[in-house]
Tab-separated table of C-alpha atoms and ligand atoms in Angstrom:
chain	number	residue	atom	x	y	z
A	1	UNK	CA	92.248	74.301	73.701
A	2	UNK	CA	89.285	74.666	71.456
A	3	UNK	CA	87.241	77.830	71.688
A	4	UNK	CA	85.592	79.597	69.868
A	5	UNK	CA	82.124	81.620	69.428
A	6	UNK	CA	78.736	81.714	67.965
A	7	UNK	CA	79.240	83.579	64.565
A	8	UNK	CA	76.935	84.877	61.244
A	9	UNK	CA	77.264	82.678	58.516
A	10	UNK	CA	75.219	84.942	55.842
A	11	UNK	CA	78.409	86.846	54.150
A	12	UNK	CA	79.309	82.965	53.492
A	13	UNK	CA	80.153	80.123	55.693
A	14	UNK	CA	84.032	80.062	54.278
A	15	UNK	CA	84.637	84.122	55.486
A	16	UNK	CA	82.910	83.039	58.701
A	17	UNK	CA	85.450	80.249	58.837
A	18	UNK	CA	88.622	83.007	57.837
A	19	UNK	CA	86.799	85.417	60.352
A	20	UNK	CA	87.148	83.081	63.189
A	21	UNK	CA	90.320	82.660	62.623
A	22	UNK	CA	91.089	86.270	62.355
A	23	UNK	CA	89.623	86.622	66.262
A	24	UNK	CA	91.764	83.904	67.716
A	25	UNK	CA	88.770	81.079	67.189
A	26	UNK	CA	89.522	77.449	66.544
A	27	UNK	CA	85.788	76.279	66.144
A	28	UNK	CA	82.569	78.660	65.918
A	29	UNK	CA	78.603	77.764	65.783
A	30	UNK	CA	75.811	78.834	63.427
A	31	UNK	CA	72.539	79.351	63.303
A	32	UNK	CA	70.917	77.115	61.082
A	33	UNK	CA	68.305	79.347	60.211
A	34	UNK	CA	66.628	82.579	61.196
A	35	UNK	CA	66.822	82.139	65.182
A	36	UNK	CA	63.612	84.289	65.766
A	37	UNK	CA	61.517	82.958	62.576
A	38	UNK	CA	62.928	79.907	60.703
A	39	UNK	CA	63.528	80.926	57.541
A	40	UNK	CA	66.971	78.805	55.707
A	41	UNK	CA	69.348	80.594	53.645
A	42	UNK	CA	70.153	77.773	51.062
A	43	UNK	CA	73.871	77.061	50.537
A	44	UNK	CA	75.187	75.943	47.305
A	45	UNK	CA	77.801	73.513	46.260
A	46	UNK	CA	80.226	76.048	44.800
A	47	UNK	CA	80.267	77.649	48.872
A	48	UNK	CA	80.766	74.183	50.127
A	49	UNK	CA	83.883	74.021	48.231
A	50	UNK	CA	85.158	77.228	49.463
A	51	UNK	CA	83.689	76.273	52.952
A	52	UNK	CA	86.223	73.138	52.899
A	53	UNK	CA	89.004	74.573	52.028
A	54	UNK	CA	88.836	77.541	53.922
A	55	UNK	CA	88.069	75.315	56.933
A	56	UNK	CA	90.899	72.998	56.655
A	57	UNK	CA	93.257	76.225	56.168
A	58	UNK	CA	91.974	77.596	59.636
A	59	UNK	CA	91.445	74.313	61.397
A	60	UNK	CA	88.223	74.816	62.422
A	61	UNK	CA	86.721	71.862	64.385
A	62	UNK	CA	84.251	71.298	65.437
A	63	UNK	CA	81.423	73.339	63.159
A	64	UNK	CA	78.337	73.450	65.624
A	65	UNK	CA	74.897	74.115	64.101
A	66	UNK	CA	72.740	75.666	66.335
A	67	UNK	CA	68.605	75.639	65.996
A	68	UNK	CA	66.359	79.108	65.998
A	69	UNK	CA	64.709	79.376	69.479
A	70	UNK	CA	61.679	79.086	67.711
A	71	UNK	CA	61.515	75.261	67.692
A	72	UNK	CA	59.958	73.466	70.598
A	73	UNK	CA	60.571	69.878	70.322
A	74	UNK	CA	58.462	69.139	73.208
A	75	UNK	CA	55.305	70.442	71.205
A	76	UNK	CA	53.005	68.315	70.873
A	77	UNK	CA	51.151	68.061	67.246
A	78	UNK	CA	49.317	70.674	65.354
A	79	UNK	CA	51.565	73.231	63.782
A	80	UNK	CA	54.410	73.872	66.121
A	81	UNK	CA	55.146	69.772	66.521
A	82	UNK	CA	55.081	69.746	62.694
A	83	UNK	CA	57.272	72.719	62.735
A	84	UNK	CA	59.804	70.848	64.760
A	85	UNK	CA	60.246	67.657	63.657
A	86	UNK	CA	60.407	69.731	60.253
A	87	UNK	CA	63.554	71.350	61.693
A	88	UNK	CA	65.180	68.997	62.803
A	89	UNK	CA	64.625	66.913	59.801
A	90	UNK	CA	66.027	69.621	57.068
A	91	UNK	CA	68.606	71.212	59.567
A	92	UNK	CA	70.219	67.505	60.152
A	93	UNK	CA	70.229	67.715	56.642
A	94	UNK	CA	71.554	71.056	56.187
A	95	UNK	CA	74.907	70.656	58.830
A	96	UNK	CA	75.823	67.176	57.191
A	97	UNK	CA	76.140	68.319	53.458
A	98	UNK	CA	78.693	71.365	55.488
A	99	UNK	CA	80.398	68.238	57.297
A	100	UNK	CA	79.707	70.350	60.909
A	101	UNK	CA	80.223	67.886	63.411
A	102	UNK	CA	77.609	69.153	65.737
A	103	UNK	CA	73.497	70.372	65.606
A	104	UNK	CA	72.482	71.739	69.064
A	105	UNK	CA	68.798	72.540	70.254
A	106	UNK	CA	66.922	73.448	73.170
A	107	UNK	CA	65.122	70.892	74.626
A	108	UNK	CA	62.048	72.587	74.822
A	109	UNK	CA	59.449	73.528	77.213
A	110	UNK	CA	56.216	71.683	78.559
A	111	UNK	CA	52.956	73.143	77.390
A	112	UNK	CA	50.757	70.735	79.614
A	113	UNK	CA	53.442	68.573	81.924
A	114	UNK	CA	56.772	67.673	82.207
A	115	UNK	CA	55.993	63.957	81.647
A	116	UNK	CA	54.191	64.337	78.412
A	117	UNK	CA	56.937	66.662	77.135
A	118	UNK	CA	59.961	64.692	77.693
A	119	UNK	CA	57.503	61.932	76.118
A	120	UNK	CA	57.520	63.483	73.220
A	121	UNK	CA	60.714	65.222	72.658
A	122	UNK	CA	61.688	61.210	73.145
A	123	UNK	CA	59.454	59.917	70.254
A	124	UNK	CA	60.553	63.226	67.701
A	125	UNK	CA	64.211	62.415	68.463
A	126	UNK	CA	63.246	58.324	68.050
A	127	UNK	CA	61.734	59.527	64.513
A	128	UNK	CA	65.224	61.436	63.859
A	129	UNK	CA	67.537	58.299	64.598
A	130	UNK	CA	65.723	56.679	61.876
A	131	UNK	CA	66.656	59.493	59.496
A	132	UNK	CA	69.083	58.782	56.506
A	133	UNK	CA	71.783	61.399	57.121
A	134	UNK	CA	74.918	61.403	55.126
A	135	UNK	CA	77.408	62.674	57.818
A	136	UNK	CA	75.213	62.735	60.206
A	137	UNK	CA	76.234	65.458	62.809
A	138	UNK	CA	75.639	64.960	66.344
A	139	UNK	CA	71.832	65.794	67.667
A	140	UNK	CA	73.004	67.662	71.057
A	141	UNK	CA	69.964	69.022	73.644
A	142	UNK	CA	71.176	72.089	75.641
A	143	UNK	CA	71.141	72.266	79.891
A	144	UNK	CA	69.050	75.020	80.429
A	145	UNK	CA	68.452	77.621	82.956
A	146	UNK	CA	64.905	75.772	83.957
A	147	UNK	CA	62.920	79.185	83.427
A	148	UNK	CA	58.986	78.355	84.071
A	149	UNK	CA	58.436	75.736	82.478
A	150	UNK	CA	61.868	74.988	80.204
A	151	UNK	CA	62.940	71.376	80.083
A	152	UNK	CA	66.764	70.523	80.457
A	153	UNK	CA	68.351	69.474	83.672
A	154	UNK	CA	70.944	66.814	83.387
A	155	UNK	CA	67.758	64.406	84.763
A	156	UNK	CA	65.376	65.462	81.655
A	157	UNK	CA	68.462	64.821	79.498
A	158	UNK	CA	68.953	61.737	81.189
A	159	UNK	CA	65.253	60.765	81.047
A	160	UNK	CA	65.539	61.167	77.394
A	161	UNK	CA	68.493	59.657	76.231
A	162	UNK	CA	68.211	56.642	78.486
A	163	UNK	CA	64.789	55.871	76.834
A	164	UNK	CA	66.838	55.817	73.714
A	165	UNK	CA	69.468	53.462	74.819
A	166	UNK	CA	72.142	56.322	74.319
A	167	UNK	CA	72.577	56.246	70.897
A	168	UNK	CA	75.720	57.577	69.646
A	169	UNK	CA	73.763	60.102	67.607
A	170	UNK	CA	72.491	61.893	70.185
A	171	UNK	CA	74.850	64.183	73.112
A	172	UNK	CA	74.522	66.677	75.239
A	173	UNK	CA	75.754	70.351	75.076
A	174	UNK	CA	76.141	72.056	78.417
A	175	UNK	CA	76.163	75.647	78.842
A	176	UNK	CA	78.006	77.093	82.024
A	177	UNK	CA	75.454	80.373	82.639
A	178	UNK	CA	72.540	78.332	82.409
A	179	UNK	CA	74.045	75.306	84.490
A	180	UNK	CA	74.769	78.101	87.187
A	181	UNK	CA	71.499	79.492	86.799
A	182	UNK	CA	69.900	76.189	87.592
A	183	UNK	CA	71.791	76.214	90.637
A	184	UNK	CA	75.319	74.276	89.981
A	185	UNK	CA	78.216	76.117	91.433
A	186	UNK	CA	80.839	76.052	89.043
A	187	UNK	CA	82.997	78.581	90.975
A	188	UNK	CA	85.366	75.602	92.177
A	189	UNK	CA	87.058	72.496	91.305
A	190	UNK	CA	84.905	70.634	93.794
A	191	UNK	CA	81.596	72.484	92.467
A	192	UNK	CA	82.544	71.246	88.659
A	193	UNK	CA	83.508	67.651	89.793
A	194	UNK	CA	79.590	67.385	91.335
A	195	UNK	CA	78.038	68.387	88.048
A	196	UNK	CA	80.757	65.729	85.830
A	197	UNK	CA	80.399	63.335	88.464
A	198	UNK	CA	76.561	63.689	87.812
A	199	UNK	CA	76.559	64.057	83.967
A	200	UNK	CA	78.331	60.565	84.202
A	201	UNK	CA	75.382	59.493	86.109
A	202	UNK	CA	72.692	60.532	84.106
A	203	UNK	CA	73.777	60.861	80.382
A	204	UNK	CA	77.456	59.213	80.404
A	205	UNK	CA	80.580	61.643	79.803
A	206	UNK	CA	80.650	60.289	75.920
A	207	UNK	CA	77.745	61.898	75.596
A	208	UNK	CA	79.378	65.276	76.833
A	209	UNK	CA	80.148	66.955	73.078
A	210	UNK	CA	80.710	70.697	73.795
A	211	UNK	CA	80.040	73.412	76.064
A	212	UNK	CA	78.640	77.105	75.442
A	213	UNK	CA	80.938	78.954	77.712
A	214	UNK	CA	79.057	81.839	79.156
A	215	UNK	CA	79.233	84.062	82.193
A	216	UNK	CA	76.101	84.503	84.178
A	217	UNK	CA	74.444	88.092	84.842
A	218	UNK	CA	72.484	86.370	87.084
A	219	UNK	CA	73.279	84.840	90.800
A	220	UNK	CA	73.121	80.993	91.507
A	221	UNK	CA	69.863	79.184	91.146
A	222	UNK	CA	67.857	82.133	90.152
A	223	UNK	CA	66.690	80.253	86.913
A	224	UNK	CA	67.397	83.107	84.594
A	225	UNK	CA	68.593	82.804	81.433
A	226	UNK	CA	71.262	85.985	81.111
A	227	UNK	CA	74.310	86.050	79.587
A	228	UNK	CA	77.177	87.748	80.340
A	229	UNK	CA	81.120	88.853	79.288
A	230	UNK	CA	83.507	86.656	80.255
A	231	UNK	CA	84.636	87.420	83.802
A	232	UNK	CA	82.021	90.248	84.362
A	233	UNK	CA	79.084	87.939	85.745
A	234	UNK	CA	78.471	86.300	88.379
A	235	UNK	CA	80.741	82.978	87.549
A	236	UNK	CA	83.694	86.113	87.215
A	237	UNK	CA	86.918	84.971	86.714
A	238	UNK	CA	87.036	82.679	89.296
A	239	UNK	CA	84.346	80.667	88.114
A	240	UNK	CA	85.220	80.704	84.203
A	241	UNK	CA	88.940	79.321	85.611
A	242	UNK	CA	87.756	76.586	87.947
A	243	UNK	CA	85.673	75.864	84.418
A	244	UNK	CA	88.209	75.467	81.884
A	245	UNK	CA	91.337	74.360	83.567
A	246	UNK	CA	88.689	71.551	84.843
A	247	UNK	CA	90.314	68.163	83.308
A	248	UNK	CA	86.711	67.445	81.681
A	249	UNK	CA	85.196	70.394	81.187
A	250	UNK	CA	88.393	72.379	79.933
A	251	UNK	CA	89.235	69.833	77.089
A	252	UNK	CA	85.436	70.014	75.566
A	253	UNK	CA	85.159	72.483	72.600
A	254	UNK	CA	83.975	75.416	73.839
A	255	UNK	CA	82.061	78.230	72.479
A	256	UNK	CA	81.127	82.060	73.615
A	257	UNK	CA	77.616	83.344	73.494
A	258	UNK	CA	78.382	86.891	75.579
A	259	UNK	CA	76.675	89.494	74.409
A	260	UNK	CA	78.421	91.703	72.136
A	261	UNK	CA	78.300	94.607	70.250
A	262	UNK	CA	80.086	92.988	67.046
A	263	UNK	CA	81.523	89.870	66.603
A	264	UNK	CA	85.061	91.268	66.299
A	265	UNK	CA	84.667	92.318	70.372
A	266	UNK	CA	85.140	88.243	70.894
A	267	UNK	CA	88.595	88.451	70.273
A	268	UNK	CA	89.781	89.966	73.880
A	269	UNK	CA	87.234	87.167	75.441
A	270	UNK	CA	88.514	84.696	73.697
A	271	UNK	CA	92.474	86.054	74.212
A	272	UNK	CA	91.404	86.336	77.981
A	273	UNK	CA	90.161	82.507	78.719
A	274	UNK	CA	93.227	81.180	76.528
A	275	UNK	CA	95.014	83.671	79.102
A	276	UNK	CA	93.438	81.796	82.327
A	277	UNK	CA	95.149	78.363	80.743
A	278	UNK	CA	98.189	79.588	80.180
A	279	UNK	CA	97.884	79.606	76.302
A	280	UNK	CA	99.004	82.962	73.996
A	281	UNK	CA	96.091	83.854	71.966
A	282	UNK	CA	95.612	83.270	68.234
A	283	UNK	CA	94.964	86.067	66.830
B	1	LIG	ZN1	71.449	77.510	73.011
């Protein structure tokens, strides 16, 4: 399987990649940038080189980029819409000269009403298709927990990428606490064939490129956004099973965003999900 876990790249993306490794990881994700400001560490060619090698060594695949929480793509104009299509832009950018496969965001959230936002998330990701990318990685929006006024069930997803015709560009990125949150019960094989059989509905499985694998310190459909350890939440290990022994949803790349005190604490999470599928860990 592929798993792995959100990870620092500021010591340098190729220790990040022999760190991940060192856990039991076979794919990680980034920030792109400051998650809480916005400010970009640049990376040089000389790191690039290291990155590549180091990544091939490790077999790390896929390299998901992930956006600062800061950018609302549903904002519209004035400085926080200029901020975002700004991000997007540069951080596009920034994953394709590292060859990462994958750049996830939030959706967003509405400021005035749901219409006008997915309107306009729809025309700043219309602007980004037109982008010239060298290696263009994969433009995913995130299923959220639908807090007040957060866009991202699979229908605002579906809203958005059927306006754009599905490009190929543009996927989806599920994540299993806020899925739960918003009131799918992943807990069984029935409850996970539901949600596929409705992600096929409203943004195609293709679409489907990875999925943060989280436990949920909050109970079903209470639209909370709170992570939790593998196996300690409310999903428990029941839930994270039916997840990744799920013929769909096992075999996407998955990656851990449980809290944690230091990184090196996702090694028995990781070690424990391989566990659940039958698979000796890598570290
Ligand atoms: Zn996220």
């Amino acid at each position: 399987m592929r798993i792995g876990c959100h990870l620092t790249i500021t010591k340098g993306l190729d220790k990040a990649a022999a760190f991940a490794a060192g856990i039991g990881a076979n794919t990680f994700q980034y920030f792109t940038r400051n998650p809480r400001g916005g400010a970009a560490r640049r990376i040089g060619p000389e790191e690039i080189g290291r990155w590549r090698r180091s990544r091939e060594e490790h077999d790390i695949y896929p390299v998901v980029g992930h956006l600062p929480y800061t950018v609302n793509l549903a904002a519209t104009g004035g400085r926080p819409g200029d901020f975002a299509a700004m991000v997007v832009e540069e951080d596009l950018q920034r994953v394709g000269e590292l060859e990462g496969e994958i750049l996830v965001s939030h959706p967003g959230h509405y400021e005035a009403d749901r219409e006008t936002a997915l309107r306009q998330i729809t025309s700043l990701l219309e602007k980004s298709l037109e982008l010239d990318v060298p290696n263009r990685p994969v433009l995913c929006l995130e299923t959220m927990a639908l807090q007040s006024r957060e866009i991202g069930s699979l229908e605002d997803l579906g809203y958005i990428l059927r306006a754009l015709g599905f490009p190929a560009a543009l996927g989806v990125c599920l994540d299993s606490a806020h899925l739960f949150a918003a009131g799918w019960d992943l807990r069984t094989r029935a409850g996970c064939d539901r949600l596929v059989d409705r992600l096929e509905a409203e943004v195609g499985l293709e679409r489907v490129k990875c999925m943060h694998l989280n436990d949920s310190l909050v109970p079903m459909g209470s639209r909370k956004d709170r992570h939790a350890v593998l196996g300690r939440g409310e999903l428990g290990e029941t839930g994270i099973s039916a997840i990744i022994v799920h013929p769909f949803l096992g075999r996407l790349p998955l990656l851990l965003e449980t809290p944690v005190d230091k990184y090196e604490d996702y090694g028995p999470q990781l070690a424990f999900a391989r566990s659940l599928v039958g698979e000796g860990s890598l570290a």
